[in-house]
mmCIF file of C-alpha atoms in Angstrom:
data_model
loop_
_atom_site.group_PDB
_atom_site.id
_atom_site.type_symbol
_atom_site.label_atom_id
_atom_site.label_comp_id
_atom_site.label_asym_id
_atom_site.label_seq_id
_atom_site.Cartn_x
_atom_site.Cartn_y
_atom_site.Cartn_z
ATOM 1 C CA UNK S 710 -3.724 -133.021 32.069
ATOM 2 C CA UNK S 711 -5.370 -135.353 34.472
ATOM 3 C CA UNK S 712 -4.828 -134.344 38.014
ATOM 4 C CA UNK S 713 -3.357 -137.644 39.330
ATOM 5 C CA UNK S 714 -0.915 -137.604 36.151
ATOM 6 C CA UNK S 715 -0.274 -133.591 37.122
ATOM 7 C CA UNK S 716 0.565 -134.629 40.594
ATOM 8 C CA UNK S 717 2.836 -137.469 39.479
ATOM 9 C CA UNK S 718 4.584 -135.708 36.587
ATOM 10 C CA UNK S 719 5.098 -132.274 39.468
ATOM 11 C CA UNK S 720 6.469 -135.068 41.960
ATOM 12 C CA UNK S 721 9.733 -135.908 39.914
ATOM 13 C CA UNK S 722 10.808 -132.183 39.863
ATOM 14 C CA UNK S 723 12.992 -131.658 42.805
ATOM 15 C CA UNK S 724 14.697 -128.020 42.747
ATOM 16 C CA UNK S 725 16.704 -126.797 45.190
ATOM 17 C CA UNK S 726 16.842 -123.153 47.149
ATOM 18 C CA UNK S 727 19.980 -120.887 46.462
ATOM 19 C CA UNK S 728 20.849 -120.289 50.492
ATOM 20 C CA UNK S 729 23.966 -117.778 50.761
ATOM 21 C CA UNK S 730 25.533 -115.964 53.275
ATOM 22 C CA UNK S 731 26.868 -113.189 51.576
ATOM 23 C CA UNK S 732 29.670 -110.214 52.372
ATOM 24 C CA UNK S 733 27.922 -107.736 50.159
ATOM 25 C CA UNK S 734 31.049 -105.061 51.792
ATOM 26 C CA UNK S 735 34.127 -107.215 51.074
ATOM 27 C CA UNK S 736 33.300 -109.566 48.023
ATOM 28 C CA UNK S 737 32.541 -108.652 44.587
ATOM 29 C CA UNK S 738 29.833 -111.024 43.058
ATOM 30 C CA UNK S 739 29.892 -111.585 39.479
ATOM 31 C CA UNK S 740 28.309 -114.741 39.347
ATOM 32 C CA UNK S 741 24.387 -113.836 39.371
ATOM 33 C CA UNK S 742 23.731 -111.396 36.871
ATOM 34 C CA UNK S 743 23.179 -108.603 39.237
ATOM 35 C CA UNK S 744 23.722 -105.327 40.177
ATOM 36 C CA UNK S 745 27.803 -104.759 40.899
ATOM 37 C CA UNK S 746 28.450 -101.537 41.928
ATOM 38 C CA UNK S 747 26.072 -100.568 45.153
ATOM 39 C CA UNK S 748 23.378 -97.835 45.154
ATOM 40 C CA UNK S 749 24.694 -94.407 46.359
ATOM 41 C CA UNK S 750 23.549 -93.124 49.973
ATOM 42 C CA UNK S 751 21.640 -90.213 48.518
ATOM 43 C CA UNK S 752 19.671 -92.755 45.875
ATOM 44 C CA UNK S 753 19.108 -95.269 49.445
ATOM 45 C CA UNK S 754 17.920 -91.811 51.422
ATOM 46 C CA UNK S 755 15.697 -90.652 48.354
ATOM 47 C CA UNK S 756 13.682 -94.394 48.108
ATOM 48 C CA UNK S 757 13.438 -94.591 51.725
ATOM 49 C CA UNK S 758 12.279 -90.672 51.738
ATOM 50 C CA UNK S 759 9.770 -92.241 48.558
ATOM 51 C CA UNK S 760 7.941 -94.707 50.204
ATOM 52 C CA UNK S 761 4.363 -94.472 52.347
ATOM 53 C CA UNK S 762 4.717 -97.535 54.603
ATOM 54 C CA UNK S 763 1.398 -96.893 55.810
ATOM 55 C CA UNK S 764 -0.091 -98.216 52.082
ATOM 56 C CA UNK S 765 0.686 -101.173 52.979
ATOM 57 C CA UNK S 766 -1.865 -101.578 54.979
ATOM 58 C CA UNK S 767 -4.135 -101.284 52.334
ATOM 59 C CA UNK S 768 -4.970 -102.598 49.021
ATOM 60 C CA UNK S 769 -3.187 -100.520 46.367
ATOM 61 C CA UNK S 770 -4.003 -99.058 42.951
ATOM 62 C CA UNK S 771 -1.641 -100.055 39.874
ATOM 63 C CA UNK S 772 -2.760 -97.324 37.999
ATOM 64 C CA UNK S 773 0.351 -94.786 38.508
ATOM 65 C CA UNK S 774 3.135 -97.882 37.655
ATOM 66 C CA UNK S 775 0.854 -98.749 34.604
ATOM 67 C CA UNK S 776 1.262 -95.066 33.249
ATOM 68 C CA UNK S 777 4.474 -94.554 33.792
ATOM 69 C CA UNK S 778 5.352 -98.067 32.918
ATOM 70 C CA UNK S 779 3.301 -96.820 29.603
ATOM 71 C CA UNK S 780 5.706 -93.982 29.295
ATOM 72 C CA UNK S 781 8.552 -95.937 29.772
ATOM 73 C CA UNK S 782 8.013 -98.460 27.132
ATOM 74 C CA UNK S 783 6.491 -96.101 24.842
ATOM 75 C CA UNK S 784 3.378 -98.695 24.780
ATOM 76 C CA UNK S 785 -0.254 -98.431 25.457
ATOM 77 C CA UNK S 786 -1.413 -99.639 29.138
ATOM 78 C CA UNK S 787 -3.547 -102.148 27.079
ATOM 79 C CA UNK S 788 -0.727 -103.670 25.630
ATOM 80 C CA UNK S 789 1.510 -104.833 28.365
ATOM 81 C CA UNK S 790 0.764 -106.816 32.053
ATOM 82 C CA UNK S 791 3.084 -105.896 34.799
ATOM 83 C CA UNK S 792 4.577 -108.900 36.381
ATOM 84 C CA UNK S 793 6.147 -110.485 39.356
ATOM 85 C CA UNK S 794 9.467 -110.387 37.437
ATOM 86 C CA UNK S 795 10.168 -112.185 34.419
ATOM 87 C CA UNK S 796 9.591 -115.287 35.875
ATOM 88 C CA UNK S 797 5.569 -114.716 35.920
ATOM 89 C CA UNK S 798 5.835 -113.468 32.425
ATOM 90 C CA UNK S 799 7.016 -117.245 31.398
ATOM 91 C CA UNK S 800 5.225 -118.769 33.554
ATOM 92 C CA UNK S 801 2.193 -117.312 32.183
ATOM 93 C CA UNK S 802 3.040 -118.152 28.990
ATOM 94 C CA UNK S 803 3.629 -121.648 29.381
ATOM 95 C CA UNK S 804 0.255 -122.211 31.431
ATOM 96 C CA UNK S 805 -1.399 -120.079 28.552
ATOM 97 C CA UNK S 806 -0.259 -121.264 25.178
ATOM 98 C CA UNK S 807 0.888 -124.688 25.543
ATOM 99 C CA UNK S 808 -0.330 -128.002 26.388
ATOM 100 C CA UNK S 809 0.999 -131.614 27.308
ATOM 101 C CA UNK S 810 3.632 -132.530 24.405
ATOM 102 C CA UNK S 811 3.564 -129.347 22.536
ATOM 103 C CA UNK S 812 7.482 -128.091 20.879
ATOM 104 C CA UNK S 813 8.846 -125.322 23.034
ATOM 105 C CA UNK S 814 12.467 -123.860 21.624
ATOM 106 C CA UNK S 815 15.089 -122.254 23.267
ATOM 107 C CA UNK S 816 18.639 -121.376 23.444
ATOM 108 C CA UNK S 817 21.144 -123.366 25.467
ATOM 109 C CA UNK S 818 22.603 -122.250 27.669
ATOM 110 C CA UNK S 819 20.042 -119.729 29.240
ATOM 111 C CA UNK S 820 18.160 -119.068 31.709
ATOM 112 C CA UNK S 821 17.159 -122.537 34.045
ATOM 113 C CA UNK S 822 13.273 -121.415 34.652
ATOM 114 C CA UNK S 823 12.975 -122.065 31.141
ATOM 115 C CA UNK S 824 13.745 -126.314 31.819
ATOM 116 C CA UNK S 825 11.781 -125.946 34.798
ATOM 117 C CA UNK S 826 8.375 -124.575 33.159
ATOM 118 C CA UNK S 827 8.946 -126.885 30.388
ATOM 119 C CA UNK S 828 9.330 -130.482 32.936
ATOM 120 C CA UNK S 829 6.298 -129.093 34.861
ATOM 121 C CA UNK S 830 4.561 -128.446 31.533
ATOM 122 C CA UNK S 831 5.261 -131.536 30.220
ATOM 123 C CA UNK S 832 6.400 -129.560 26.817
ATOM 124 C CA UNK S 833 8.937 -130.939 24.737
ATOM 125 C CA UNK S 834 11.952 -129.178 24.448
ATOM 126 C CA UNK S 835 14.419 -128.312 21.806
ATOM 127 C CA UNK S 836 17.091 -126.761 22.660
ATOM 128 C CA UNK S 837 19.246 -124.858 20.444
ATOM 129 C CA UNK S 838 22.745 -124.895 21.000
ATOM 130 C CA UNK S 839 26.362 -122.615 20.507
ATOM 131 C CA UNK S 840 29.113 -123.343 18.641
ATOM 132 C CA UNK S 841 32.798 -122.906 19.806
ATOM 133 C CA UNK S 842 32.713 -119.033 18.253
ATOM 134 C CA UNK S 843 29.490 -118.778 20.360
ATOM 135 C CA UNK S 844 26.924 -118.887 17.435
ATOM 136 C CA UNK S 845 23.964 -120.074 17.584
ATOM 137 C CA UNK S 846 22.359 -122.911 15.392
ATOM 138 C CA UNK S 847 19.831 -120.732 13.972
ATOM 139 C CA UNK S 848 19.595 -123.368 10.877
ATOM 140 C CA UNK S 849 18.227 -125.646 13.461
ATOM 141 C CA UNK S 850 15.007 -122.745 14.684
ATOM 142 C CA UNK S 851 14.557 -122.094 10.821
ATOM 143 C CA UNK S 852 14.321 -125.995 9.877
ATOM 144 C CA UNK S 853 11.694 -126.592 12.983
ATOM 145 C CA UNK S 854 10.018 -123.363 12.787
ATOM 146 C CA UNK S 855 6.733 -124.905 11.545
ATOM 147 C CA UNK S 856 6.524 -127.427 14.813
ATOM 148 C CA UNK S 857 7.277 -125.234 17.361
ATOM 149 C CA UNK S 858 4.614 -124.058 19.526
ATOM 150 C CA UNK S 859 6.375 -121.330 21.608
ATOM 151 C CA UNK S 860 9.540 -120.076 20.895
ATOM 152 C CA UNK S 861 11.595 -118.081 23.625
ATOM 153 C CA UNK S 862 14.258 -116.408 22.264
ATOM 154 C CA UNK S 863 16.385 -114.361 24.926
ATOM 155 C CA UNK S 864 17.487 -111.850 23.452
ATOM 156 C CA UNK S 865 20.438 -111.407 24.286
ATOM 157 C CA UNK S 866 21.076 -113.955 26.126
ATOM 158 C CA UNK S 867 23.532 -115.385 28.307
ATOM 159 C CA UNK S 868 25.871 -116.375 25.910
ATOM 160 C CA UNK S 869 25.355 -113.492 23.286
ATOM 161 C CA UNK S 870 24.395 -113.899 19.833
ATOM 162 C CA UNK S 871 21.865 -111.268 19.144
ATOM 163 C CA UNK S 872 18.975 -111.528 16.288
ATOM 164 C CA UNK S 873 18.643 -108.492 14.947
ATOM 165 C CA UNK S 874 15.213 -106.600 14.506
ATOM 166 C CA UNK S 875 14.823 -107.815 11.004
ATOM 167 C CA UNK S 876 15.338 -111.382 11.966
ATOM 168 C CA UNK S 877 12.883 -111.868 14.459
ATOM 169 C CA UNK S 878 10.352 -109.775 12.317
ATOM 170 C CA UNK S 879 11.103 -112.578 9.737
ATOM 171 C CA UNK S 880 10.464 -115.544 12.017
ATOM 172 C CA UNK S 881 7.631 -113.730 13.367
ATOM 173 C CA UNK S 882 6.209 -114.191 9.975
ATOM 174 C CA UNK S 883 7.569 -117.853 9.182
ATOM 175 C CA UNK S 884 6.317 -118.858 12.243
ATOM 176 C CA UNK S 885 3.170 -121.012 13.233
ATOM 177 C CA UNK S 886 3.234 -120.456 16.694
ATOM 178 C CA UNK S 887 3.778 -117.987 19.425
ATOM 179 C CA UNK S 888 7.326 -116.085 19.380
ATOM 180 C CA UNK S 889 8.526 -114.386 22.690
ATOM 181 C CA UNK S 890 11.843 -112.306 23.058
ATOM 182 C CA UNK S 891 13.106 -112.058 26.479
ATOM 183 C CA UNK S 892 14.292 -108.655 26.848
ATOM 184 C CA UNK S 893 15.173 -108.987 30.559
ATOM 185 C CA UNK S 894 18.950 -107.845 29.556
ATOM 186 C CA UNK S 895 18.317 -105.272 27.136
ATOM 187 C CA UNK S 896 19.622 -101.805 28.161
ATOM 188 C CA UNK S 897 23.545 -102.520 27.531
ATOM 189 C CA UNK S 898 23.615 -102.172 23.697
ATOM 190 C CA UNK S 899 21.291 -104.494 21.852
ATOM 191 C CA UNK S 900 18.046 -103.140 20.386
ATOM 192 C CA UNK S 901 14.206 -103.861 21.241
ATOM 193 C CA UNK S 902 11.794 -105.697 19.486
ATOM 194 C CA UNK S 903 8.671 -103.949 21.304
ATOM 195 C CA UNK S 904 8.053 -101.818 18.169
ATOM 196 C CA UNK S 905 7.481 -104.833 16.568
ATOM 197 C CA UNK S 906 4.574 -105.793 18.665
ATOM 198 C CA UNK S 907 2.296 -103.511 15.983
ATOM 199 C CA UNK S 908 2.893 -105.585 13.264
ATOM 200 C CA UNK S 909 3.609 -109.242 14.298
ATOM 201 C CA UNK S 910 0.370 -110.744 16.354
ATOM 202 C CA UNK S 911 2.344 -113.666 17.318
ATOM 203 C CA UNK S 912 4.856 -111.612 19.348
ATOM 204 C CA UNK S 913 5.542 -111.129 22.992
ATOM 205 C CA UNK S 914 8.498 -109.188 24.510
ATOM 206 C CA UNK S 915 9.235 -109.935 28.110
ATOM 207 C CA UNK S 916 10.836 -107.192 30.093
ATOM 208 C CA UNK S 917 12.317 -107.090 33.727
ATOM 209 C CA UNK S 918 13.682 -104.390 36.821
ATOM 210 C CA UNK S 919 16.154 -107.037 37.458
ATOM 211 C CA UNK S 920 19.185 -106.015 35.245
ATOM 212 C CA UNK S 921 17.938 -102.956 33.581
ATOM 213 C CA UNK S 922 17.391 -100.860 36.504
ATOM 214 C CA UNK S 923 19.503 -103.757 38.766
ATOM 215 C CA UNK S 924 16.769 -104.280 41.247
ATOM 216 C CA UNK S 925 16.635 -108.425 41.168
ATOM 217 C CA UNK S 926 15.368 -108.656 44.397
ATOM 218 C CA UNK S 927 11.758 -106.249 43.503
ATOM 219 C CA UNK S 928 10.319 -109.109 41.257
ATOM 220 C CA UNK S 929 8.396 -106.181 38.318
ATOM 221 C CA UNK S 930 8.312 -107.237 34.586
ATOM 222 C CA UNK S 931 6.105 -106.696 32.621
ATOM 223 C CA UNK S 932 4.826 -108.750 29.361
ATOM 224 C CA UNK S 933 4.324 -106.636 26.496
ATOM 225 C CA UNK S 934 2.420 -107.399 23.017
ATOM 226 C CA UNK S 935 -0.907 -106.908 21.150
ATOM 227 C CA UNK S 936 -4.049 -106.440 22.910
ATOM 228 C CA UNK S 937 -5.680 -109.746 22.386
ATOM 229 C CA UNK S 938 -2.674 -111.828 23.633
ATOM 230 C CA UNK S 939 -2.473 -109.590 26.598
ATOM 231 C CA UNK S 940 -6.065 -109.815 27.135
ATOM 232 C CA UNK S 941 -5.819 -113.594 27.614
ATOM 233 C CA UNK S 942 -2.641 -113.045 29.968
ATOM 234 C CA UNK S 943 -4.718 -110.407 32.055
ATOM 235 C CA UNK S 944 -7.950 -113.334 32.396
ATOM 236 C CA UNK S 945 -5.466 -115.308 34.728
ATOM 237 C CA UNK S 946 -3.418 -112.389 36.505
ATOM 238 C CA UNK S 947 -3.579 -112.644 40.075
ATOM 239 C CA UNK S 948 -5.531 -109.407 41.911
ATOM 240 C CA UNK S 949 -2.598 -107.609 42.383
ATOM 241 C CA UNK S 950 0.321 -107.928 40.185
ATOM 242 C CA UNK S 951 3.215 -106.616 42.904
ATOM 243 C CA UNK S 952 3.543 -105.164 46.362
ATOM 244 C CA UNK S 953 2.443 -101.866 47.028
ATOM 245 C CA UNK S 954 6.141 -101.517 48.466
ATOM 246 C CA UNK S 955 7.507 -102.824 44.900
ATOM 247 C CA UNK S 956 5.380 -100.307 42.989
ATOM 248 C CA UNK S 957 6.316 -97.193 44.849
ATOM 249 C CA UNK S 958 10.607 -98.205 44.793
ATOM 250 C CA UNK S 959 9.592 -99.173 40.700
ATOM 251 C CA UNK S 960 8.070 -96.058 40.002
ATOM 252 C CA UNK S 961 10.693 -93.848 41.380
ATOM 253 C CA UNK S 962 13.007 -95.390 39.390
ATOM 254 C CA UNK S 963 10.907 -94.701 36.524
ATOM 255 C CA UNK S 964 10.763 -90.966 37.783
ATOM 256 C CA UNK S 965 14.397 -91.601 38.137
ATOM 257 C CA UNK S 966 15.896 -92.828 34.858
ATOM 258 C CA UNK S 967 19.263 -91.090 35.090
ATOM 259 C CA UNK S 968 20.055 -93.221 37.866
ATOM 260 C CA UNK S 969 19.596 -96.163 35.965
ATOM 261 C CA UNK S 970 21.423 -94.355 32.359
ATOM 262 C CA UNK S 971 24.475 -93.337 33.885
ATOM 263 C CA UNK S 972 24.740 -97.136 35.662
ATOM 264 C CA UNK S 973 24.300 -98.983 32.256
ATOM 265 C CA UNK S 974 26.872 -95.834 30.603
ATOM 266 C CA UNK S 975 29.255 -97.138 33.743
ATOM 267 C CA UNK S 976 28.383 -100.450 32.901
ATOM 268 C CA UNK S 977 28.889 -100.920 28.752
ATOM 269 C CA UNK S 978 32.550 -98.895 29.429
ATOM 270 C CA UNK S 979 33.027 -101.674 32.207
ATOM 271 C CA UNK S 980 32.425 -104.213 29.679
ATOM 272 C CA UNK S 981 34.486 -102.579 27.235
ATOM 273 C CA UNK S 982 37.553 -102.450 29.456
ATOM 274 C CA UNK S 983 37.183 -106.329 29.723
ATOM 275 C CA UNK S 984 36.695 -107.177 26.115
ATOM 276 C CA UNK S 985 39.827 -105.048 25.159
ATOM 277 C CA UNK S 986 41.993 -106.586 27.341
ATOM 278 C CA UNK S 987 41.121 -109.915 27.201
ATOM 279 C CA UNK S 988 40.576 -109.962 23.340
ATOM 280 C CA UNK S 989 43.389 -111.468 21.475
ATOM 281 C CA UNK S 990 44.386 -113.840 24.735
ATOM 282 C CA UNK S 991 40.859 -115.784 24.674
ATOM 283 C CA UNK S 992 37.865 -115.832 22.992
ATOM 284 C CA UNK S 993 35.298 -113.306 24.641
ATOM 285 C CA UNK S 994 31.694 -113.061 24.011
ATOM 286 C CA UNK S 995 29.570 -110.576 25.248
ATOM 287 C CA UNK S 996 29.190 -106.753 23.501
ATOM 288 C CA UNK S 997 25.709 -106.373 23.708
ATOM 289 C CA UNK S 998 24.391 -107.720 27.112
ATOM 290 C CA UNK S 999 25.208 -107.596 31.014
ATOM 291 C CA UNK S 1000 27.225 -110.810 30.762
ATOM 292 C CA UNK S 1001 30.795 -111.467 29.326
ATOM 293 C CA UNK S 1002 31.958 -115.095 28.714
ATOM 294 C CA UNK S 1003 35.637 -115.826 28.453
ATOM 295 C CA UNK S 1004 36.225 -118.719 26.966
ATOM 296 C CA UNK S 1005 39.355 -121.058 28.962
ATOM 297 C CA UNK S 1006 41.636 -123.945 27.754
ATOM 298 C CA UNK S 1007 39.568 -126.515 29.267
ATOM 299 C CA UNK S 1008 36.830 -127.229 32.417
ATOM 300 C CA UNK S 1009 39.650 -127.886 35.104
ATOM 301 C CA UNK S 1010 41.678 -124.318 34.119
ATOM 302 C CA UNK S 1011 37.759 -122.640 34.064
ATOM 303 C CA UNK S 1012 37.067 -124.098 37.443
ATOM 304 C CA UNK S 1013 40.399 -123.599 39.505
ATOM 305 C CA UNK S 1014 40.892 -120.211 38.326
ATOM 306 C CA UNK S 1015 37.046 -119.488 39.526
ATOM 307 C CA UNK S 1016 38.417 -121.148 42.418
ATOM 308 C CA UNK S 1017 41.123 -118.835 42.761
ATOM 309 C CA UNK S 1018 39.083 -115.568 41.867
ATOM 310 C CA UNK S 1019 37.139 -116.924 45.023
ATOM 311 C CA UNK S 1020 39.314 -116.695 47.409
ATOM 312 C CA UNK S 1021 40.411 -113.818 46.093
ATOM 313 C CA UNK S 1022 36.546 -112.364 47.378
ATOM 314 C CA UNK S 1023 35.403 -112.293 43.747
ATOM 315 C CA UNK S 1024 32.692 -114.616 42.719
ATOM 316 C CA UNK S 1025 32.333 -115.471 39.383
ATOM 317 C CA UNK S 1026 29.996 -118.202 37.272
ATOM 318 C CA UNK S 1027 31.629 -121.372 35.901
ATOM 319 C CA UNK S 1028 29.850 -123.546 33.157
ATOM 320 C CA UNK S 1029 31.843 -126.187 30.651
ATOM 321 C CA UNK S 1030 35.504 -124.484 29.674
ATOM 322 C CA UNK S 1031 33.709 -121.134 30.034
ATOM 323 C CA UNK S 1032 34.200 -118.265 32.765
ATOM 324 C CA UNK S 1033 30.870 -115.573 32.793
ATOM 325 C CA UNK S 1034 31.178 -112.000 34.792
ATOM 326 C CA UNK S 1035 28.352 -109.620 35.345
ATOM 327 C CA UNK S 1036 29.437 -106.287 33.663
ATOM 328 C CA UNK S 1037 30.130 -103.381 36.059
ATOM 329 C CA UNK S 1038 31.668 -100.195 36.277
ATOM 330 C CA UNK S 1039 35.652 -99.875 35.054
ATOM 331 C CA UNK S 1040 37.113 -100.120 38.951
ATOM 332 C CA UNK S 1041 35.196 -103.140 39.219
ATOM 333 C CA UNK S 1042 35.863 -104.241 35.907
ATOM 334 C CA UNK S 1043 40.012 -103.605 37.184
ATOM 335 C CA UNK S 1044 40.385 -105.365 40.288
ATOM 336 C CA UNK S 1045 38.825 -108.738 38.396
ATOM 337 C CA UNK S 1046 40.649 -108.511 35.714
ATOM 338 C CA UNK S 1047 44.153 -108.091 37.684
ATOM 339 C CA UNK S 1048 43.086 -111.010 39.862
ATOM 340 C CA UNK S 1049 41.932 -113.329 36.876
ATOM 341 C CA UNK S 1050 45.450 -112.433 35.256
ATOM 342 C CA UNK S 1051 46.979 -113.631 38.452
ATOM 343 C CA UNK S 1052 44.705 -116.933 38.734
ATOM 344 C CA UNK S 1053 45.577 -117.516 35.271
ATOM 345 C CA UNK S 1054 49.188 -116.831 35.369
ATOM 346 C CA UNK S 1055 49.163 -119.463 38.747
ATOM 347 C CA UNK S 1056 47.738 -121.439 37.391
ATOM 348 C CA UNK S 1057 49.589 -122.192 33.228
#
């Protein structure tokens, strides 16, 4: 793309900051897709006992987060790039594989880098869409499989209708372009596609920290696929792929899995609690991923019951006739669902 018609096309884009001023003691947030329940004071005393803030005054090796990252994902350190977050990963991609005009797919809705990268990209999109029972067109993807470039298929995503392995191995194969899950909520119940990386050259899996191991605010992913795609990912990698600060809190959670376990164990019986209760009153979606969508009568009851829940010091997310909660441990899980049934009882 010409550089004048770069600048011009990067001019129209106007995003906007998230600035809060948060009560991380009083409030409960549900609304970002992050971690719910704080970190315990021994896991705080152990990170800060972890770190060597004198590294930082030096240029770091990657090497250790690379092997245990390795060991982690059960992959060779050839076939993944760590990240600044998922976000790189995509980015990456985009800048990579597609060019001016090209057919990029996705679900909607899902996450909103995935618009952004596509208007600054100058892709066109097609977006593929949910049903009332929160099903996904997937008649759509098969019918356009042939024209699409890059497919991005979170998976699961916010609103959950997971592929299974099988699936995506078949549109691997069907496909003519590049296929990339976005496994940035996996660790709640649905399954990974990175074994599949050995026998589809057209894949990509995109992991995160973020909701896994509910550090958001560290920025590591890590893309993960066949040598040769990761190989032309690696040519554009900047020199140093996160903080030396980032690496040393990442690898002692990798040194630390239980911690991480026993918070997704809290979390899926969180989610559980939520689903049985509210199943049978409205129509809930969510049994595989850190999200849970509750589906209201209409936008106005959706946003004055938010409304009410924030008042109440719980903040949850509000899109269409549709209430979404980050999934957290059961007492966390309790105190939103007694205030939503009072919001809801106010408010009918």
């Amino acid at each position: 793309m010409h550089i004048i018609e770069r600048f011009d096309s990067l001019s129209k884009i106007k995003r906007q900051r998230i600035c809060e001023s948060r009560n991380y003691v009083n409030d409960i947030f549900l609304n970002r897709a992050e971690r719910v329940e704080p970190f315990s004071q021994e896991v705080e005393a152990a990170i800060k006992n972890n770190l060597d803030l004198q590294s930082a005054g030096f240029y770091h090796d990657l090497t250790s987060l690379y092997r245990k990252m390795s060991a982690y994902l059960n992959v060779d350190t050839q076939k993944f790039l760590v990240t600044c977050g998922a976000d790189e990963s995509i980015k990456n991609i985009f800048n990579i594989f597609t060019n001016k005009g090209d057919l990029v797919c996705f679900p909607s809705p899902t996450y909103g880098m995935y618009h952004v990268y596509s208007n600054i990209y100058g892709v066109q999109k097609l977006t593929l869409n949910y049903n009332e029972d929160f099903k996904i067109d997937k008649q759509e993807l098969y019918d356009n499989l042939h024209r699409i470039k890059v497919l991005f298929l979170p998976n699961p995503n916010h609103i959950e209708d997971c592929f299974s392995i099988e699936e995506i191995k078949n549109i691997c194969k069907e496909a003519n372009g590049l296929v990339v899950v976005d496994e940035t909520y996996y660790g709640f119940g649905c399954k990974t596609v990175v074994p599949l990386i050995d026998e589809c050259d057209n894949l990509l899996v995109i992991r995160s920290f973020s909701k896994t191991f509910g550090l958001p605010s560290l920025r590591v992913g890590a893309t993960i696929g066949q040598k040769d795609l990761i190989q032309s990912l690696d040519a554009q990698r900047v020199a140093y792929e996160v903080s030396s600060v980032c690496q040393q809190i990442a690898e002692f959670f990798l040194d630390n899995m239980q911690i991480t376990n026993d918070y997704a164990k809290k979390c899926t019986e969180g989610r559980k609690l939520v689903i049985d209760t509210l199943k049978g009153k409205f129509k809930v979606n969510g049994e595989s991923g850190y999200l849970v969508t509750i589906k209201m009568r209409d936008q106005q009851l959706a946003e004055n019951v938010a409304g009410k829940l924030k008042k109440s010091r719980i903040h949850v997310g509000q899109f269409d006739e549709n209430i979404r909660i980050t999934i957290g441990p059961e007492q966390y899980m309790q105190n939103f669902l007694y205030q939503f049934k009072l919001a809801v009882s106010c408010l009918t």
